[in-house]
XYZ file of C-alpha atoms in Angstrom:
716
model
C -75.856 -88.505 -38.061
C -72.934 -90.319 -39.688
C -70.896 -88.426 -42.338
C -70.544 -89.987 -45.574
C -66.760 -89.689 -45.562
C -64.830 -88.477 -42.481
C -61.570 -89.314 -40.666
C -59.040 -88.246 -38.171
C -55.364 -89.010 -37.603
C -53.475 -90.303 -34.496
C -51.468 -87.192 -34.205
C -51.453 -83.617 -35.539
C -47.762 -82.945 -35.708
C -45.013 -85.032 -37.255
C -41.371 -84.528 -38.381
C -39.138 -86.245 -40.903
C -38.987 -90.043 -40.346
C -42.086 -90.172 -38.256
C -45.274 -91.936 -39.237
C -48.812 -90.618 -39.029
C -51.834 -93.007 -39.180
C -55.344 -92.062 -40.592
C -58.577 -93.606 -39.587
C -61.431 -93.340 -41.975
C -65.157 -93.990 -42.210
C -66.693 -94.271 -45.484
C -70.210 -95.232 -46.349
C -69.447 -95.641 -50.054
C -69.673 -99.029 -51.685
C -66.563 -98.250 -53.680
C -63.018 -97.617 -52.453
C -62.114 -94.098 -51.505
C -59.196 -92.147 -52.775
C -56.555 -90.645 -50.277
C -54.068 -88.143 -51.586
C -51.592 -85.884 -49.829
C -51.901 -82.218 -50.236
C -50.254 -78.958 -48.893
C -52.846 -76.579 -47.468
C -51.997 -73.025 -48.569
C -55.372 -71.283 -48.814
C -58.586 -72.555 -47.340
C -61.123 -69.736 -48.057
C -63.881 -70.805 -50.552
C -65.196 -67.227 -50.973
C -65.618 -66.725 -54.812
C -64.726 -63.022 -54.368
C -61.253 -63.693 -53.115
C -58.227 -65.782 -54.050
C -59.289 -69.336 -54.736
C -58.410 -72.289 -52.307
C -55.199 -73.688 -52.825
C -54.492 -77.355 -51.924
C -51.083 -78.208 -53.640
C -51.270 -81.709 -55.189
C -48.627 -83.973 -53.592
C -49.904 -87.290 -55.007
C -46.314 -88.074 -55.864
C -45.553 -88.494 -52.207
C -48.851 -90.316 -51.232
C -51.684 -91.630 -53.375
C -53.811 -94.555 -52.571
C -57.250 -96.356 -52.787
C -58.767 -98.069 -49.726
C -61.869 -100.175 -49.125
C -64.686 -98.091 -47.784
C -66.034 -99.134 -44.246
C -68.205 -97.439 -41.679
C -66.673 -96.723 -38.280
C -68.958 -95.280 -35.586
C -68.436 -92.754 -32.841
C -70.294 -93.918 -29.593
C -70.600 -90.962 -27.165
C -71.362 -91.531 -23.514
C -68.929 -91.656 -20.597
C -68.691 -94.581 -18.012
C -66.412 -96.622 -15.852
C -65.321 -99.991 -17.263
C -63.952 -102.675 -14.891
C -62.949 -105.563 -17.141
C -61.253 -107.386 -14.198
C -64.712 -107.971 -12.659
C -65.415 -110.400 -15.569
C -63.816 -113.304 -13.760
C -64.655 -112.310 -10.240
C -67.430 -114.123 -8.084
C -70.056 -112.069 -6.390
C -71.035 -112.737 -2.805
C -73.902 -115.043 -2.218
C -76.024 -112.102 -1.171
C -75.772 -108.965 -3.255
C -75.806 -105.472 -1.878
C -74.808 -102.511 -4.095
C -74.900 -98.727 -3.368
C -73.685 -95.418 -4.442
C -74.065 -91.660 -3.893
C -75.534 -89.883 -6.989
C -76.325 -86.252 -8.046
C -78.509 -86.673 -11.072
C -78.893 -83.958 -13.616
C -81.616 -85.294 -15.855
C -83.550 -87.359 -13.378
C -86.754 -87.338 -15.459
C -85.104 -88.840 -18.518
C -85.335 -92.523 -19.453
C -83.492 -95.257 -17.760
C -79.904 -94.258 -16.751
C -77.711 -96.900 -15.155
C -75.737 -96.229 -11.997
C -73.909 -99.532 -11.790
C -74.334 -102.708 -13.643
C -72.821 -106.165 -14.269
C -75.073 -107.639 -16.843
C -75.080 -109.802 -20.008
C -76.750 -107.683 -22.617
C -78.040 -110.909 -24.511
C -79.540 -112.981 -21.715
C -80.104 -110.297 -19.059
C -78.291 -112.271 -16.448
C -76.641 -110.104 -13.806
C -77.882 -106.906 -12.227
C -78.311 -103.188 -12.792
C -79.147 -100.231 -10.364
C -80.949 -97.847 -12.577
C -82.280 -94.171 -12.345
C -85.746 -93.911 -13.941
C -88.372 -91.186 -14.008
C -90.303 -93.181 -11.363
C -87.203 -93.219 -9.095
C -84.604 -95.791 -8.547
C -85.035 -99.320 -9.896
C -83.357 -102.597 -9.586
C -83.221 -105.009 -12.466
C -81.968 -108.611 -12.714
C -83.070 -110.941 -15.526
C -86.610 -110.132 -16.333
C -87.424 -108.946 -12.851
C -87.707 -105.343 -11.884
C -88.511 -103.322 -8.671
C -88.914 -99.517 -8.598
C -89.296 -97.161 -5.813
C -91.970 -95.017 -7.526
C -90.797 -91.565 -6.397
C -89.187 -89.119 -8.571
C -85.658 -87.859 -7.651
C -84.815 -84.068 -7.729
C -82.161 -82.757 -10.065
C -78.702 -81.657 -8.729
C -79.369 -83.010 -5.222
C -77.267 -85.670 -3.594
C -78.897 -89.144 -2.920
C -77.745 -92.280 -1.427
C -79.131 -95.069 -3.523
C -78.983 -98.907 -2.948
C -80.297 -102.190 -4.120
C -80.021 -105.761 -2.694
C -80.956 -109.383 -3.652
C -81.260 -112.399 -1.390
C -80.990 -115.604 -3.269
C -82.306 -117.613 -0.379
C -85.705 -115.829 -0.237
C -85.749 -114.298 -3.817
C -86.284 -110.876 -2.314
C -85.295 -107.807 -4.222
C -84.899 -104.327 -2.583
C -84.222 -100.881 -3.882
C -84.034 -97.535 -2.182
C -83.228 -93.841 -2.296
C -82.556 -91.315 0.355
C -81.772 -87.524 -0.165
C -78.780 -86.345 1.835
C -80.779 -83.201 2.377
C -84.449 -83.361 2.669
C -86.700 -80.760 1.156
C -89.907 -79.535 2.927
C -92.934 -80.803 1.324
C -91.221 -83.109 -1.140
C -91.565 -86.852 -1.008
C -88.541 -88.290 -2.627
C -87.457 -90.813 -0.150
C -88.450 -94.463 -0.095
C -87.667 -98.199 -0.681
C -89.410 -100.894 -2.461
C -89.251 -104.685 -2.568
C -90.435 -107.540 -4.569
C -89.905 -111.211 -5.236
C -87.777 -112.547 -8.148
C -89.102 -115.260 -10.458
C -85.636 -116.735 -10.684
C -82.384 -115.077 -9.519
C -79.381 -115.178 -11.898
C -77.277 -112.503 -10.397
C -73.821 -113.682 -11.371
C -72.630 -113.071 -14.926
C -69.201 -113.372 -16.485
C -69.374 -109.740 -17.453
C -67.406 -106.520 -16.593
C -68.771 -103.958 -14.225
C -69.959 -100.715 -15.692
C -70.374 -97.533 -13.678
C -72.684 -95.006 -15.198
C -73.845 -97.357 -18.076
C -74.529 -100.991 -18.854
C -73.237 -103.332 -21.553
C -75.099 -103.401 -24.976
C -75.292 -105.798 -27.848
C -74.881 -103.158 -30.743
C -72.475 -100.738 -29.037
C -70.059 -100.393 -26.344
C -72.564 -99.228 -23.702
C -76.162 -98.057 -23.236
C -78.299 -96.240 -20.679
C -75.519 -93.848 -19.936
C -75.900 -91.683 -16.752
C -76.085 -87.837 -16.639
C -74.763 -86.421 -13.315
C -72.262 -87.081 -10.795
C -71.492 -90.637 -9.048
C -69.450 -91.046 -5.864
C -68.271 -94.147 -3.942
C -69.980 -96.886 -5.981
C -69.566 -100.175 -4.280
C -70.682 -103.904 -4.231
C -70.531 -105.067 -0.753
C -67.712 -107.802 -0.162
C -66.741 -107.499 -3.896
C -65.466 -103.966 -4.774
C -65.505 -100.329 -3.646
C -64.175 -97.798 -6.032
C -62.551 -94.551 -4.742
C -62.657 -91.734 -7.216
C -60.386 -89.554 -5.148
C -57.390 -91.519 -6.488
C -55.605 -90.984 -9.700
C -57.542 -87.805 -10.407
C -55.221 -86.549 -13.230
C -55.902 -89.863 -15.172
C -58.571 -92.196 -16.579
C -57.911 -94.817 -13.978
C -60.261 -95.865 -11.245
C -59.057 -97.722 -8.197
C -60.920 -100.443 -6.212
C -60.029 -100.350 -2.414
C -62.124 -103.484 -1.891
C -60.812 -107.100 -1.412
C -60.478 -108.064 -4.999
C -58.441 -105.074 -6.383
C -60.924 -104.712 -9.366
C -59.325 -101.577 -10.704
C -60.794 -100.110 -13.946
C -60.749 -97.304 -16.385
C -62.991 -94.404 -17.438
C -64.217 -94.295 -21.050
C -64.965 -91.141 -22.998
C -63.678 -88.548 -20.544
C -66.179 -87.908 -17.890
C -65.283 -84.851 -15.666
C -63.141 -85.313 -12.695
C -62.219 -83.087 -9.697
C -65.867 -82.519 -9.170
C -67.386 -81.467 -5.840
C -68.827 -84.491 -4.049
C -71.387 -85.049 -1.291
C -68.970 -83.982 1.347
C -68.063 -80.541 -0.032
C -68.580 -77.717 2.383
C -66.907 -74.776 0.640
C -64.174 -74.734 3.188
C -61.577 -75.857 0.537
C -61.613 -75.173 -3.134
C -58.518 -77.009 -4.279
C -59.128 -80.638 -4.672
C -55.578 -81.645 -3.963
C -55.773 -80.273 -0.433
C -59.105 -82.036 0.325
C -59.528 -84.876 -2.188
C -62.444 -86.441 -0.207
C -64.481 -83.340 -0.969
C -63.961 -83.945 -4.641
C -64.739 -87.763 -4.626
C -67.284 -87.450 -7.516
C -67.088 -87.946 -11.208
C -69.551 -86.213 -13.642
C -70.676 -88.542 -16.340
C -72.563 -87.431 -19.508
C -74.251 -89.292 -22.251
C -72.487 -87.150 -24.840
C -68.880 -87.135 -23.637
C -66.562 -88.422 -26.299
C -62.728 -89.029 -26.045
C -61.202 -91.599 -28.378
C -63.427 -92.940 -31.054
C -61.086 -95.879 -31.248
C -61.312 -96.332 -34.926
C -58.947 -98.692 -36.706
C -56.053 -97.444 -38.774
C -56.839 -97.404 -42.563
C -53.545 -96.440 -43.752
C -50.406 -94.427 -42.699
C -47.865 -91.922 -44.114
C -44.115 -91.743 -43.215
C -42.726 -88.231 -43.597
C -39.809 -88.206 -46.090
C -36.404 -86.943 -44.811
C -36.438 -83.928 -47.101
C -40.091 -82.820 -46.686
C -40.712 -79.163 -46.051
C -42.163 -77.974 -42.933
C -45.747 -76.713 -43.530
C -49.502 -77.506 -43.121
C -50.535 -80.557 -44.987
C -53.699 -82.608 -45.400
C -54.823 -86.107 -46.349
C -57.515 -85.422 -49.053
C -60.176 -88.184 -49.148
C -62.821 -88.505 -52.003
C -65.419 -91.165 -52.626
C -67.966 -90.264 -55.332
C -69.261 -86.936 -54.332
C -68.145 -87.272 -50.590
C -65.016 -85.488 -49.555
C -62.958 -84.598 -46.590
C -59.416 -83.278 -45.757
C -57.591 -84.327 -42.599
C -55.067 -81.511 -41.657
C -51.694 -82.144 -39.941
C -48.461 -80.354 -39.493
C -44.878 -81.223 -40.550
C -42.524 -79.557 -38.123
C -38.820 -79.207 -38.510
C -36.305 -80.925 -36.306
C -35.396 -79.054 -33.221
C -32.455 -76.803 -33.855
C -32.578 -77.447 -37.648
C -34.900 -74.646 -39.003
C -35.669 -74.620 -42.776
C -36.465 -70.943 -42.826
C -35.914 -67.620 -40.801
C -39.718 -67.307 -40.304
C -41.770 -69.593 -37.998
C -45.452 -69.704 -37.967
C -46.967 -70.848 -34.638
C -50.334 -72.737 -35.333
C -52.783 -72.259 -32.579
C -53.571 -75.884 -32.230
C -54.612 -75.583 -28.570
C -57.265 -73.152 -29.597
C -58.334 -75.073 -32.608
C -58.835 -78.128 -30.443
C -60.802 -76.220 -27.734
C -63.257 -74.885 -30.431
C -63.309 -78.091 -32.375
C -66.946 -79.194 -33.367
C -68.447 -75.994 -31.879
C -72.169 -76.345 -32.530
C -73.272 -72.762 -32.838
C -76.903 -73.464 -33.449
C -77.004 -71.240 -36.602
C -76.784 -73.707 -39.540
C -80.057 -72.722 -41.188
C -81.234 -72.974 -44.885
C -79.495 -69.748 -45.968
C -76.128 -70.934 -44.443
C -76.531 -74.468 -46.071
C -77.148 -72.674 -49.448
C -73.901 -70.540 -49.148
C -71.940 -73.694 -48.179
C -73.248 -75.608 -51.329
C -72.785 -72.484 -53.623
C -69.182 -71.962 -52.478
C -68.388 -75.662 -52.421
C -67.379 -75.056 -48.805
C -66.675 -77.960 -46.472
C -69.944 -79.823 -46.187
C -70.344 -81.044 -42.675
C -71.308 -78.746 -39.768
C -71.386 -79.652 -35.990
C -74.970 -78.706 -35.693
C -75.729 -81.863 -37.767
C -73.118 -84.173 -36.406
C -73.105 -83.870 -32.506
C -72.241 -87.542 -32.598
C -68.646 -86.564 -33.172
C -68.456 -84.932 -29.728
C -68.794 -81.263 -28.619
C -66.685 -78.253 -28.320
C -65.768 -76.738 -24.986
C -67.929 -73.947 -26.033
C -70.938 -76.120 -25.931
C -73.097 -77.483 -23.038
C -73.703 -81.008 -22.333
C -77.377 -82.005 -22.696
C -77.683 -81.832 -18.959
C -76.691 -78.187 -19.002
C -73.255 -78.519 -17.585
C -70.252 -77.035 -19.572
C -68.047 -79.185 -21.603
C -64.632 -79.147 -19.916
C -62.648 -81.425 -22.258
C -61.765 -81.537 -25.821
C -60.141 -84.514 -27.827
C -58.451 -84.639 -31.035
C -59.029 -88.400 -31.267
C -62.280 -88.038 -33.240
C -63.279 -86.292 -36.448
C -62.911 -82.555 -36.063
C -65.316 -80.787 -38.468
C -64.200 -77.295 -37.734
C -60.578 -78.029 -38.284
C -60.857 -78.131 -42.062
C -59.884 -75.923 -44.897
C -62.982 -74.200 -46.398
C -64.989 -74.651 -43.257
C -67.446 -71.722 -42.725
C -68.116 -70.798 -39.026
C -70.555 -67.825 -39.895
C -72.717 -66.852 -42.713
C -70.774 -63.642 -42.800
C -72.513 -61.004 -44.889
C -69.403 -58.848 -45.369
C -66.785 -61.640 -45.780
C -66.182 -65.399 -45.599
C -67.072 -66.194 -42.029
C -63.847 -68.079 -41.333
C -62.401 -68.946 -37.847
C -59.314 -70.772 -36.639
C -57.465 -73.040 -39.241
C -59.279 -71.824 -42.359
C -59.121 -68.179 -41.135
C -55.260 -68.692 -40.567
C -54.901 -69.655 -44.197
C -55.382 -65.916 -44.938
C -51.945 -65.655 -43.376
C -50.293 -68.746 -44.931
C -51.731 -67.808 -48.287
C -50.319 -64.385 -47.877
C -46.868 -65.844 -46.986
C -47.133 -67.978 -50.114
C -47.962 -65.055 -52.357
C -45.095 -63.011 -50.827
C -42.724 -65.740 -51.506
C -41.676 -65.931 -47.805
C -40.331 -69.468 -46.820
C -41.618 -70.464 -43.372
C -41.637 -73.316 -40.978
C -44.739 -74.455 -38.998
C -44.778 -75.598 -35.280
C -47.837 -76.173 -33.092
C -48.708 -75.078 -29.678
C -48.565 -78.817 -28.809
C -45.029 -78.921 -30.008
C -44.072 -75.754 -28.167
C -45.530 -76.968 -24.857
C -43.541 -80.191 -25.175
C -40.123 -78.786 -26.506
C -39.954 -75.261 -25.057
C -38.219 -72.248 -26.213
C -35.430 -74.348 -27.882
C -37.973 -74.949 -30.636
C -38.096 -71.178 -31.319
C -34.530 -70.080 -30.668
C -33.318 -70.576 -34.277
C -35.851 -68.299 -35.896
C -35.547 -64.561 -36.474
C -39.352 -64.040 -36.208
C -42.332 -65.979 -34.957
C -45.879 -65.332 -36.343
C -49.154 -66.175 -34.782
C -52.520 -66.451 -36.584
C -55.703 -64.829 -36.037
C -56.726 -66.241 -32.613
C -54.075 -67.775 -30.271
C -56.445 -67.665 -27.196
C -55.513 -70.847 -25.279
C -52.150 -71.523 -23.740
C -50.313 -73.511 -21.151
C -47.637 -72.314 -18.778
C -45.163 -73.992 -21.034
C -46.095 -72.072 -24.212
C -46.183 -68.770 -22.456
C -42.879 -69.469 -20.786
C -41.330 -70.325 -24.213
C -42.778 -67.233 -25.984
C -41.686 -64.851 -23.231
C -38.130 -66.359 -23.082
C -37.955 -66.014 -26.944
C -38.899 -62.344 -26.933
C -36.510 -61.576 -23.925
C -33.506 -63.099 -25.623
C -33.585 -61.405 -29.064
C -36.622 -63.146 -30.590
C -39.162 -61.085 -32.672
C -42.956 -61.902 -32.208
C -45.691 -60.828 -34.595
C -49.058 -61.263 -32.902
C -51.408 -60.996 -35.878
C -54.606 -61.625 -34.072
C -56.902 -60.736 -31.092
C -58.083 -62.232 -27.955
C -54.754 -63.924 -27.520
C -53.065 -65.748 -24.566
C -56.302 -65.365 -22.572
C -57.445 -68.643 -21.202
C -55.368 -71.346 -19.370
C -55.700 -74.857 -20.449
C -54.183 -78.086 -18.991
C -52.829 -81.372 -20.600
C -52.073 -84.731 -18.949
C -49.690 -87.293 -20.322
C -52.078 -89.938 -18.753
C -55.010 -88.788 -21.006
C -53.641 -88.683 -24.545
C -55.252 -86.428 -26.954
C -57.255 -84.314 -24.567
C -57.142 -80.734 -23.410
C -58.982 -79.366 -20.353
C -60.599 -75.961 -19.714
C -62.087 -74.595 -16.442
C -64.164 -71.388 -17.144
C -63.793 -69.687 -13.835
C -64.645 -66.280 -12.409
C -64.885 -63.911 -15.239
C -64.122 -63.713 -18.929
C -66.161 -63.882 -22.004
C -67.466 -67.503 -22.081
C -70.473 -69.695 -23.046
C -70.671 -71.322 -19.631
C -69.345 -70.898 -16.153
C -67.706 -73.488 -13.893
C -69.420 -74.282 -10.662
C -68.092 -72.640 -7.498
C -65.464 -74.901 -6.107
C -64.657 -76.494 -9.426
C -61.966 -74.031 -10.661
C -58.897 -76.340 -10.455
C -57.975 -78.568 -13.321
C -58.082 -82.300 -12.861
C -55.251 -82.851 -15.363
C -52.584 -80.636 -13.532
C -54.133 -79.427 -10.358
C -53.588 -75.742 -11.465
C -56.146 -73.002 -11.046
C -58.056 -72.557 -14.222
C -59.584 -69.616 -15.948
C -57.971 -66.533 -17.426
C -54.309 -66.140 -17.415
C -55.031 -62.612 -16.090
C -56.410 -64.243 -12.862
C -53.005 -65.720 -12.437
C -51.370 -62.439 -12.669
C -50.221 -63.216 -16.233
C -52.281 -60.874 -18.537
C -51.515 -61.100 -22.178
C -50.263 -57.592 -21.911
C -47.004 -58.838 -20.361
C -46.063 -60.731 -23.419
C -47.611 -58.652 -26.347
C -48.431 -55.381 -24.797
C -52.072 -55.529 -25.324
C -54.930 -57.722 -23.967
C -58.503 -58.444 -24.723
C -60.908 -55.625 -24.131
C -64.049 -55.946 -26.119
C -66.061 -58.424 -28.202
C -68.563 -57.792 -30.814
C -70.442 -59.479 -33.649
C -68.428 -60.720 -36.541
C -67.940 -57.333 -38.154
C -64.740 -55.288 -38.845
C -63.691 -51.699 -39.267
C -60.683 -49.547 -39.768
C -57.526 -48.549 -37.932
C -56.352 -44.851 -37.815
C -52.690 -44.143 -37.729
C -51.398 -42.328 -34.547
C -48.828 -39.508 -34.610
C -46.161 -42.222 -33.611
C -46.696 -43.971 -36.819
C -45.207 -41.055 -38.620
C -42.189 -40.234 -36.426
C -38.610 -41.095 -37.490
C -38.503 -44.278 -35.329
C -41.558 -45.930 -36.616
C -42.158 -44.561 -40.107
C -40.566 -47.665 -41.623
C -43.620 -49.679 -40.540
C -45.916 -47.588 -42.653
C -43.690 -47.140 -45.751
C -46.004 -47.471 -48.761
C -49.204 -47.180 -46.605
C -51.282 -44.663 -48.477
C -54.097 -43.752 -46.023
C -54.097 -42.525 -42.447
C -57.432 -44.499 -42.086
C -56.765 -48.041 -43.328
C -58.117 -51.561 -43.064
C -61.781 -50.985 -43.766
C -61.976 -54.072 -46.006
C -61.383 -57.856 -45.911
C -62.696 -61.245 -45.873
C -63.318 -61.456 -42.042
C -66.421 -59.300 -41.216
C -65.317 -56.676 -43.851
C -62.616 -55.118 -41.840
C -59.225 -55.404 -40.334
C -60.220 -54.409 -36.797
C -63.343 -56.387 -35.652
C -65.014 -59.160 -33.521
C -62.612 -59.322 -30.635
C -60.236 -56.526 -29.871
C -57.197 -55.926 -27.657
C -55.910 -52.753 -26.094
C -52.923 -51.491 -24.323
C -53.063 -51.133 -20.529
C -49.972 -50.432 -18.345
C -52.010 -51.423 -15.246
C -52.175 -55.007 -16.613
C -48.570 -55.185 -17.544
C -48.142 -53.368 -20.951
C -44.455 -52.246 -21.049
C -43.877 -48.569 -20.555
C -42.129 -48.515 -23.899
C -44.970 -49.943 -25.784
C -45.900 -47.586 -28.702
C -49.415 -47.401 -30.071
C -48.933 -47.111 -33.810
C -52.735 -47.080 -34.683
C -56.119 -47.731 -32.991
C -59.392 -48.907 -34.467
C -62.540 -46.788 -34.663
C -65.933 -47.036 -35.886
C -67.243 -49.779 -33.481
C -70.944 -49.480 -32.920
C -71.854 -49.861 -29.204
C -74.871 -51.903 -30.206
C -72.548 -54.512 -31.695
C -69.714 -54.594 -29.050
C -69.462 -55.187 -25.338
C -66.594 -54.640 -22.937
C -65.169 -57.941 -21.457
C -66.720 -58.823 -18.170
C -63.420 -58.596 -16.182
C -63.155 -54.866 -16.923
C -66.682 -54.011 -15.783
C -67.892 -53.159 -12.197
C -71.366 -51.981 -12.733
C -73.765 -50.945 -15.518
C -71.443 -48.266 -16.965
C -68.367 -48.168 -14.546
C -65.135 -50.038 -15.253
C -62.093 -51.014 -13.442
C -59.812 -48.658 -15.424
C -62.177 -45.792 -14.914
C -62.613 -45.136 -18.656
C -65.968 -45.116 -20.369
C -67.196 -48.313 -22.173
C -66.691 -46.485 -25.482
C -63.140 -45.836 -24.755
C -62.353 -49.523 -23.979
C -63.789 -50.747 -27.335
C -60.810 -50.521 -29.492
C -57.794 -52.386 -30.983
C -54.317 -50.882 -30.403
C -51.677 -51.780 -32.896
C -48.568 -51.672 -30.848
C -44.691 -52.003 -31.110
C -42.296 -52.997 -28.359
C -38.624 -53.116 -28.364
C -37.135 -55.809 -26.214
C -33.657 -56.668 -24.843
C -30.959 -58.119 -27.170
C -32.711 -56.863 -30.413
C -35.974 -58.583 -29.603
C -39.301 -56.909 -30.437
C -42.986 -57.541 -30.499
C -45.554 -56.190 -32.986
C -49.210 -56.713 -32.120
C -52.481 -55.873 -34.019
C -55.003 -56.756 -31.488
C -57.824 -57.964 -33.834
C -59.151 -61.316 -34.754
C -60.195 -60.155 -38.215
C -56.866 -58.632 -39.033
C -55.482 -61.444 -41.173
C -58.749 -61.585 -43.176
C -57.614 -58.295 -44.791
C -54.289 -59.630 -46.137
C -55.897 -61.125 -49.305
C -57.869 -58.079 -50.164
C -57.284 -56.678 -53.747
C -55.099 -59.854 -54.444
C -52.853 -59.044 -51.460
C -52.053 -55.494 -52.646
C -53.475 -53.270 -49.785
C -52.283 -51.288 -46.842
C -52.663 -54.041 -44.205
C -50.723 -56.346 -46.341
C -48.114 -53.570 -46.951
C -47.424 -52.722 -43.292
C -47.393 -56.458 -42.311
C -44.805 -57.112 -45.018
C -42.735 -54.187 -43.790
C -42.647 -55.610 -40.284
C -42.013 -59.165 -41.295
C -39.234 -58.199 -43.753
C -37.362 -56.223 -41.073
C -37.967 -58.704 -38.208
C -36.987 -61.564 -40.424
C -34.048 -59.864 -42.045
C -35.360 -61.244 -45.249
C -34.182 -58.445 -47.655
C -37.327 -58.690 -49.784
C -38.843 -56.160 -52.152
C -42.528 -55.205 -52.043
C -43.920 -57.392 -54.958
C -46.601 -55.094 -56.239
């Protein structure tokens, strides 16, 4: 379903002098209005501080003609160079396929066909088996294919006799199953050659880029004497190489999954770089989406003196509205403040457009009553999925792109119909922190995970303190290296979330805008990678938890993910260390030993996903637990899979109840560095409670004030 007004930008982070372009689809008959805003608070809950989008129309304000721009999901290979090439006199095409939805309607394996006249050919998977189509003629085997089984499929056409043939053969036969065969027929008039591109896993359409997209894996497609595509080459890119006589190289559209097990895989080798011929398949899906390819509507060049921060291009057209967020970061080595907020844009992108399947009437009513962001991924799957979703064929979504409308990456977006709070996640949840910084009158710069991966520790080295938001879960080796180096050379880190630094992700300069996740072995996850498909295509690295690469979050911040529950929060209780002479400054002005049982995320500061200290996983010996959470109902919380051995037994030897907690920790580092960690996703949701005057707010202020050497006074 097309949204009435929606857009995206060509980048998510810019600095002074750089230009960001915006791409918009508007169904309105009148022009839409675009205005620059600064995003300060993005929680629409009427019981809390109101949303704050600061009007910056003096920097950008314009009206632009409405036009509809479509998203067209479905991945395929496109060989434009084949448009001008001549087919051999006699046609023979073949491929290896591993269908995942074999009983679905027609799905094209390989085609070169004019969508208007029908001239050309298409080898097609149908519920009745393989079919060969050319012009108005069609021949079909008449035997169903099994799902998730490798087949050799082929078709041929003889212009001299007019004979058409099509066949299918499983590479492994099944006893009692008749799924092998060949069919033939006579053509009424062969018109095989067409000045059209070759499409692999789809065919050309009149009203969209492609139709009849294939679901499943394809390996070694070839047209005898014309082209033979080898998918083992350029694995980290969207290029496909022809090893045939004409050099008809092509490209992949909409990010099908590469580095997939092929027909030759035996289990003897699990790293595709060591045995690429075992990974010669590409997994195509009808709901893949990479770059919508929308045209630019307008652009904005960042003024030289513009403050670093989180901004948005606010769009309105009648009753329709949207806000497209982006970050203005400072120049490297030229900070504008002592404090740096690290926006978890890898995590935002990985979760983008998470269709949770819970957008019911009660949820819609809350969105309407609160005037929250109006669009939900449950109703807009045409804008692509999250890596927390499954494709329609049941396989997990391994890629996420920012080159499309990102509904969940909006201020005022509600993820949950939270009875005790607002139900925010990711960017809107992190505005609990940016709104708090604004209320405390703390100047801060903003950089993104993407910036940090590209620039490294040099981007952090000028800051006294770096803050994370509520959920910095996904990281590259580059971002972890930068944060580790920063804290080891005098930097101070405040990890104000939970389930951080958990999953490894990959980027590729050859695939702009995309991020890759392989959900391997253990970990809290919504899908599991197939055995043998644990290595990223983008960088060749072993995917999954950073813990599986001997780099648990505990090494950086002293604590690591321990338990997950429903979206509910509870309290922390101060430990004896919180009141000793060394650490009492953190709790100055904190009234109660038990604190944090309030907030706009699940109703408490310690909830949903919790991290705890564990020396076995690398928590430094000098890490001090200042407080631990309590009150978590075992009916609502589970211990993470990687800590469990059996029904009740655990790797650390503690009970399940003992592992369900958040540990607020403090670590001193070399050269004056330090790390303060809270170990809970819902922590920042407590900052705005009672108009920011509460114990969670006070202790966070105390740490930031000292870490940042700000010299501020508590404002209440």
